[in-house]
CSV table of C-alpha atoms and ligand atoms in Angstrom, one decimal:
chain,number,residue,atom,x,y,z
A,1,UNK,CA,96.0,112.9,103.6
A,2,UNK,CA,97.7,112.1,105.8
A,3,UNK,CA,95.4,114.5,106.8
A,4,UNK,CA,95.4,114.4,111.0
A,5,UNK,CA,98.5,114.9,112.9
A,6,UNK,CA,101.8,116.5,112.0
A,7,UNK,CA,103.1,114.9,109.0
A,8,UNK,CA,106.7,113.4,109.2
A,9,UNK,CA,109.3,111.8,106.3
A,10,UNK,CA,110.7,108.5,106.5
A,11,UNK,CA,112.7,106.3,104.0
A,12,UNK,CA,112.0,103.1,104.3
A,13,UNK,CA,114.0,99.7,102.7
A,14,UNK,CA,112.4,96.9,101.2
A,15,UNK,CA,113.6,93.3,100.0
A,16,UNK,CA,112.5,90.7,98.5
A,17,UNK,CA,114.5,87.1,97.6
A,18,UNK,CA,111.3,84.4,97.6
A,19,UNK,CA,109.1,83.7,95.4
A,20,UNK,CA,107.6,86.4,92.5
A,21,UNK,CA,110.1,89.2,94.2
A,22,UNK,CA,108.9,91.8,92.4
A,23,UNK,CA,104.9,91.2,93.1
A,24,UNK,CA,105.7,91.4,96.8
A,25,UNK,CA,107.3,94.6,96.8
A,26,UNK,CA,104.3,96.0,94.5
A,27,UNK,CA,102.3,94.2,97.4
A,28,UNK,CA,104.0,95.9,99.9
A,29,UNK,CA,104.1,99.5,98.5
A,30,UNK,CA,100.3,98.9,98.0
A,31,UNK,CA,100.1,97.3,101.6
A,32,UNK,CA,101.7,100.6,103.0
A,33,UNK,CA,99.5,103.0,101.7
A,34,UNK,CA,96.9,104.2,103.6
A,35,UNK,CA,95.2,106.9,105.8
A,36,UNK,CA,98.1,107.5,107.6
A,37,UNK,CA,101.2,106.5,105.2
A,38,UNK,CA,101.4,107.8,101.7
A,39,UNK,CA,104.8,107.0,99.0
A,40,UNK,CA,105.7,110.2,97.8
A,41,UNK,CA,109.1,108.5,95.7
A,42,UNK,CA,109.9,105.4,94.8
A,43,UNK,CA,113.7,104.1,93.4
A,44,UNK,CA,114.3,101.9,90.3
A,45,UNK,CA,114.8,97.9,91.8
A,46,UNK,CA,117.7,96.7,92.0
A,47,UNK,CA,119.1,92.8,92.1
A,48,UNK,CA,121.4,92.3,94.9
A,49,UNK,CA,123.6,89.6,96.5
A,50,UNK,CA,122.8,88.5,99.6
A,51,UNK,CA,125.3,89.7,102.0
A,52,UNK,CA,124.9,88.6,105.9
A,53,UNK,CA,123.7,84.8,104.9
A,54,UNK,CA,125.0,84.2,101.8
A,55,UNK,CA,123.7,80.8,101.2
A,56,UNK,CA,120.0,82.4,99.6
A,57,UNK,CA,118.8,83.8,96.3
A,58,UNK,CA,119.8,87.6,94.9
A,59,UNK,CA,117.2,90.2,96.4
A,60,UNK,CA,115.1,92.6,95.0
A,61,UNK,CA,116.0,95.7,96.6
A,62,UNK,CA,114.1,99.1,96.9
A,63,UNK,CA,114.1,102.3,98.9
A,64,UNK,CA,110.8,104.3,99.0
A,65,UNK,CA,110.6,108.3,100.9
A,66,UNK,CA,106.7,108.2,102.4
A,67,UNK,CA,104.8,110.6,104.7
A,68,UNK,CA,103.4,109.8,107.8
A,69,UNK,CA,101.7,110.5,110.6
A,70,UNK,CA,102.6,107.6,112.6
A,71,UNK,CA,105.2,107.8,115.2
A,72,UNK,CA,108.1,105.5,114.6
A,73,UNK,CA,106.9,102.7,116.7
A,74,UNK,CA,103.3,102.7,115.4
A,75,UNK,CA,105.3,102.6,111.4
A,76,UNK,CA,107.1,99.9,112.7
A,77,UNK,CA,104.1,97.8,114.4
A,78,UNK,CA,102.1,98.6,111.0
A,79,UNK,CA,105.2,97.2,109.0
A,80,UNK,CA,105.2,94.0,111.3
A,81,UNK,CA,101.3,93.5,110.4
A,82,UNK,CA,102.1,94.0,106.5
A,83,UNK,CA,105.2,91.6,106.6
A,84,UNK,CA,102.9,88.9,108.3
A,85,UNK,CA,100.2,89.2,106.0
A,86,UNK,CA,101.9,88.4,103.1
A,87,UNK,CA,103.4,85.5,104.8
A,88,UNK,CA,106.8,86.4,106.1
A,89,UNK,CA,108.1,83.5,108.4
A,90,UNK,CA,111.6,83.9,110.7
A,91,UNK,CA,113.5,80.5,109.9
A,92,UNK,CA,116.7,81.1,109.4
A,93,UNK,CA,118.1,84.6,110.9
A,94,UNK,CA,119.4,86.9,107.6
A,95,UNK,CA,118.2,84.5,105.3
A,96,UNK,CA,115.3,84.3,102.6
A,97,UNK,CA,112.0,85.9,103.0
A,98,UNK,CA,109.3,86.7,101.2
A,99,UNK,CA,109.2,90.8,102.2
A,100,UNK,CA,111.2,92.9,104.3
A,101,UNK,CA,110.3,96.5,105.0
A,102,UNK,CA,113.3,98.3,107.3
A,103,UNK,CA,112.8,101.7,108.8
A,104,UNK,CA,115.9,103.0,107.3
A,105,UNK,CA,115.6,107.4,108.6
A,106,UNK,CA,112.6,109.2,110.4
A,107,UNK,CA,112.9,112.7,110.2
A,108,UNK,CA,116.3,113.7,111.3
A,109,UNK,CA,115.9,111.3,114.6
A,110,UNK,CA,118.2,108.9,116.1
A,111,UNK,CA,116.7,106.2,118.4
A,112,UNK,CA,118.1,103.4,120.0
A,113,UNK,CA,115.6,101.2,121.9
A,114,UNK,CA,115.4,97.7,122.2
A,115,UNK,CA,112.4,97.3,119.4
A,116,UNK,CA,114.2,99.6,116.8
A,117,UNK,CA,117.1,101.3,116.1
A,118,UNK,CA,116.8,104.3,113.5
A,119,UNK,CA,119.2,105.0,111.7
A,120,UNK,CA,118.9,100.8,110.5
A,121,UNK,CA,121.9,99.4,112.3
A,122,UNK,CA,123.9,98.7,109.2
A,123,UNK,CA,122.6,100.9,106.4
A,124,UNK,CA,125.4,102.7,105.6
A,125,UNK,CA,127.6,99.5,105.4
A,126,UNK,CA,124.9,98.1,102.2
A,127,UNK,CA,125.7,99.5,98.9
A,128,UNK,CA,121.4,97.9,98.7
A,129,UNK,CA,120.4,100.4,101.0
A,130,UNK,CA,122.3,103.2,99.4
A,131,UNK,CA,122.7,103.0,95.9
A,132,UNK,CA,118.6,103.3,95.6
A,133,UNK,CA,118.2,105.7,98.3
A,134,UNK,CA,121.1,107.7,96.5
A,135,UNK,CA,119.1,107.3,93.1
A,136,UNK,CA,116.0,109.5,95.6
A,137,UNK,CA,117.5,111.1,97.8
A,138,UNK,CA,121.4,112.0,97.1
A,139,UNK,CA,121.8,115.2,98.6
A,140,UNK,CA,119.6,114.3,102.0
A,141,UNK,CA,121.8,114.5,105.0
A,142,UNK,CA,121.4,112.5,107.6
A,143,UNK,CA,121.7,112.6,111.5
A,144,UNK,CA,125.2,112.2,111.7
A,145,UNK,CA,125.1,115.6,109.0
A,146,UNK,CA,126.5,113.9,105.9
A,147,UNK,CA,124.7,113.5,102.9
A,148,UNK,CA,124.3,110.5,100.5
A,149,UNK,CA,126.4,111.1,98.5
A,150,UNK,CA,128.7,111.6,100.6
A,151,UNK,CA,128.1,107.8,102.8
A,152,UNK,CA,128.1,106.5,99.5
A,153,UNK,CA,131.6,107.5,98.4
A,154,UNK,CA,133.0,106.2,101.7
A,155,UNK,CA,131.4,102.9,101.2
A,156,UNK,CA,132.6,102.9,98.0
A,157,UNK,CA,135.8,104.0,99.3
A,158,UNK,CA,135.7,100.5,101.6
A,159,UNK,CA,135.9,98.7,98.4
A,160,UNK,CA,134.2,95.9,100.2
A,161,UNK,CA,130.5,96.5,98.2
A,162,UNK,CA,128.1,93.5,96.9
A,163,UNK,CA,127.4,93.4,93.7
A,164,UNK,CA,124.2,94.8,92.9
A,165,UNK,CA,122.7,95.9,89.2
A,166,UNK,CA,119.5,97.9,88.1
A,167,UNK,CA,116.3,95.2,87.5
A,168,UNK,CA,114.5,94.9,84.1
A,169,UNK,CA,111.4,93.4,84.6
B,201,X6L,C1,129.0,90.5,108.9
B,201,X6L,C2,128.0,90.2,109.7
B,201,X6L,C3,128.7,91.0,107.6
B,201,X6L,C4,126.7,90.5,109.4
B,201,X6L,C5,127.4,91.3,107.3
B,201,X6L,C6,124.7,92.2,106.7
B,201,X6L,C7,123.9,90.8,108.4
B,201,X6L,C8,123.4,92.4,106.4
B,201,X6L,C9,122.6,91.0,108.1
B,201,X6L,C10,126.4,91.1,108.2
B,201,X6L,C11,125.0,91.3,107.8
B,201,X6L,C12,122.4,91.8,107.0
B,201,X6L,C13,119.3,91.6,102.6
B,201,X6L,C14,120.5,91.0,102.4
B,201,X6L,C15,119.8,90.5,104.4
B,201,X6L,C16,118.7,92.5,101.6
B,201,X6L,C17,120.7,91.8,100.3
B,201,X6L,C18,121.0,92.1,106.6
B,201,X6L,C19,119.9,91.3,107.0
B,201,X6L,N1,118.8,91.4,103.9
B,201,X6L,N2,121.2,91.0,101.2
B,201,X6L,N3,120.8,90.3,103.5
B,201,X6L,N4,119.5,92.5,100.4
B,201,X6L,N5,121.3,91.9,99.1
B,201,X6L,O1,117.7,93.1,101.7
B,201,X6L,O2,120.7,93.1,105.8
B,201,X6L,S1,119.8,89.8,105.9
B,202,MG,MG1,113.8,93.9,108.6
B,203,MG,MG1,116.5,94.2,106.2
């Protein structure tokens, strides 16, 4: 398992800056697994200044690779239920929350619908996306046929990164 239904990859971000950070991305990780979803690597955690709203604690961020056999909108519906039930709340836009799980890459597919935008809008302008996903994924390329590695460099190259460091417990 996931035992019915062609299985697919995805990456998929997750953030923490309230609370015990590091319990709700354990939650989450535990949340997601299921009959249909299943973590098959997990990146280290990293602490990472909030960029967008900058007015909010550092975040834990992590990048986990799962399988699947949910289409992208029925992951994305089943991340909405997990990031309610462990009492996300939408006050201020960008700022602190409890859990966030992003669809960062299905497959090779780009989407652009009104609900959800894959690749995440974004991703390859956060050295908190990429660093992690880098540390699981480096040579994966991506829809637009780079690799990692290679978005990483030319964020890198940007010189315009947040600062971001491995988490020890
Ligand atoms: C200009 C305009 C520059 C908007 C940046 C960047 C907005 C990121 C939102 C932006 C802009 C975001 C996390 C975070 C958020 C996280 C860290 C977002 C959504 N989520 N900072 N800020 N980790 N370090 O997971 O990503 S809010
Ligand atoms: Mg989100
Ligand atoms: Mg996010």
């Amino acid at each position: 398992m996931p035992g019915k239904g062609k299985v697919k990859h995805a990456f998929l971000g997750l953030g923490s800056n309230m609370g015990e950070r590091e319990s709700y991305l354990d939650a989450a990780r535990q949340e997601l697994t299921c009959s249909e979803v299943r973590i098959i690597r997990v990146s280290s955690l990293y602490e990472t200044e909030p960029v967008g709203y900058t007015d909010q604690g550092w975040f834990l961020n992590q990048v986990v690779k799962v399988e699947t056999t949910l289409d992208p909108e029925e992951l994305l519906s089943f991340i909405h239920e997990i990031e309610n039930k462990l009492g996300r709340k939408r006050l201020i836009r960008w700022g602190p929350r409890v859990i966030d799980v992003d669809i960062l890459l299905y497959e090779n597919l780009v989407l652009d619908t009104p609900d959800l935008i894959i690749p995440h809008p974004r991703m390859y302008e956060r050295s908190f996306v990429l660093i992690p996903l880098q540390e699981i994924a480096p040579d994966l390329v991506h829809p637009d046929g780079r690799t990692t590695r290679e978005h990483l460099e030319a964020l890198s190259g940007k010189g315009e990164t947040e600062k971001i460091r491995l988490f020890q417990g």
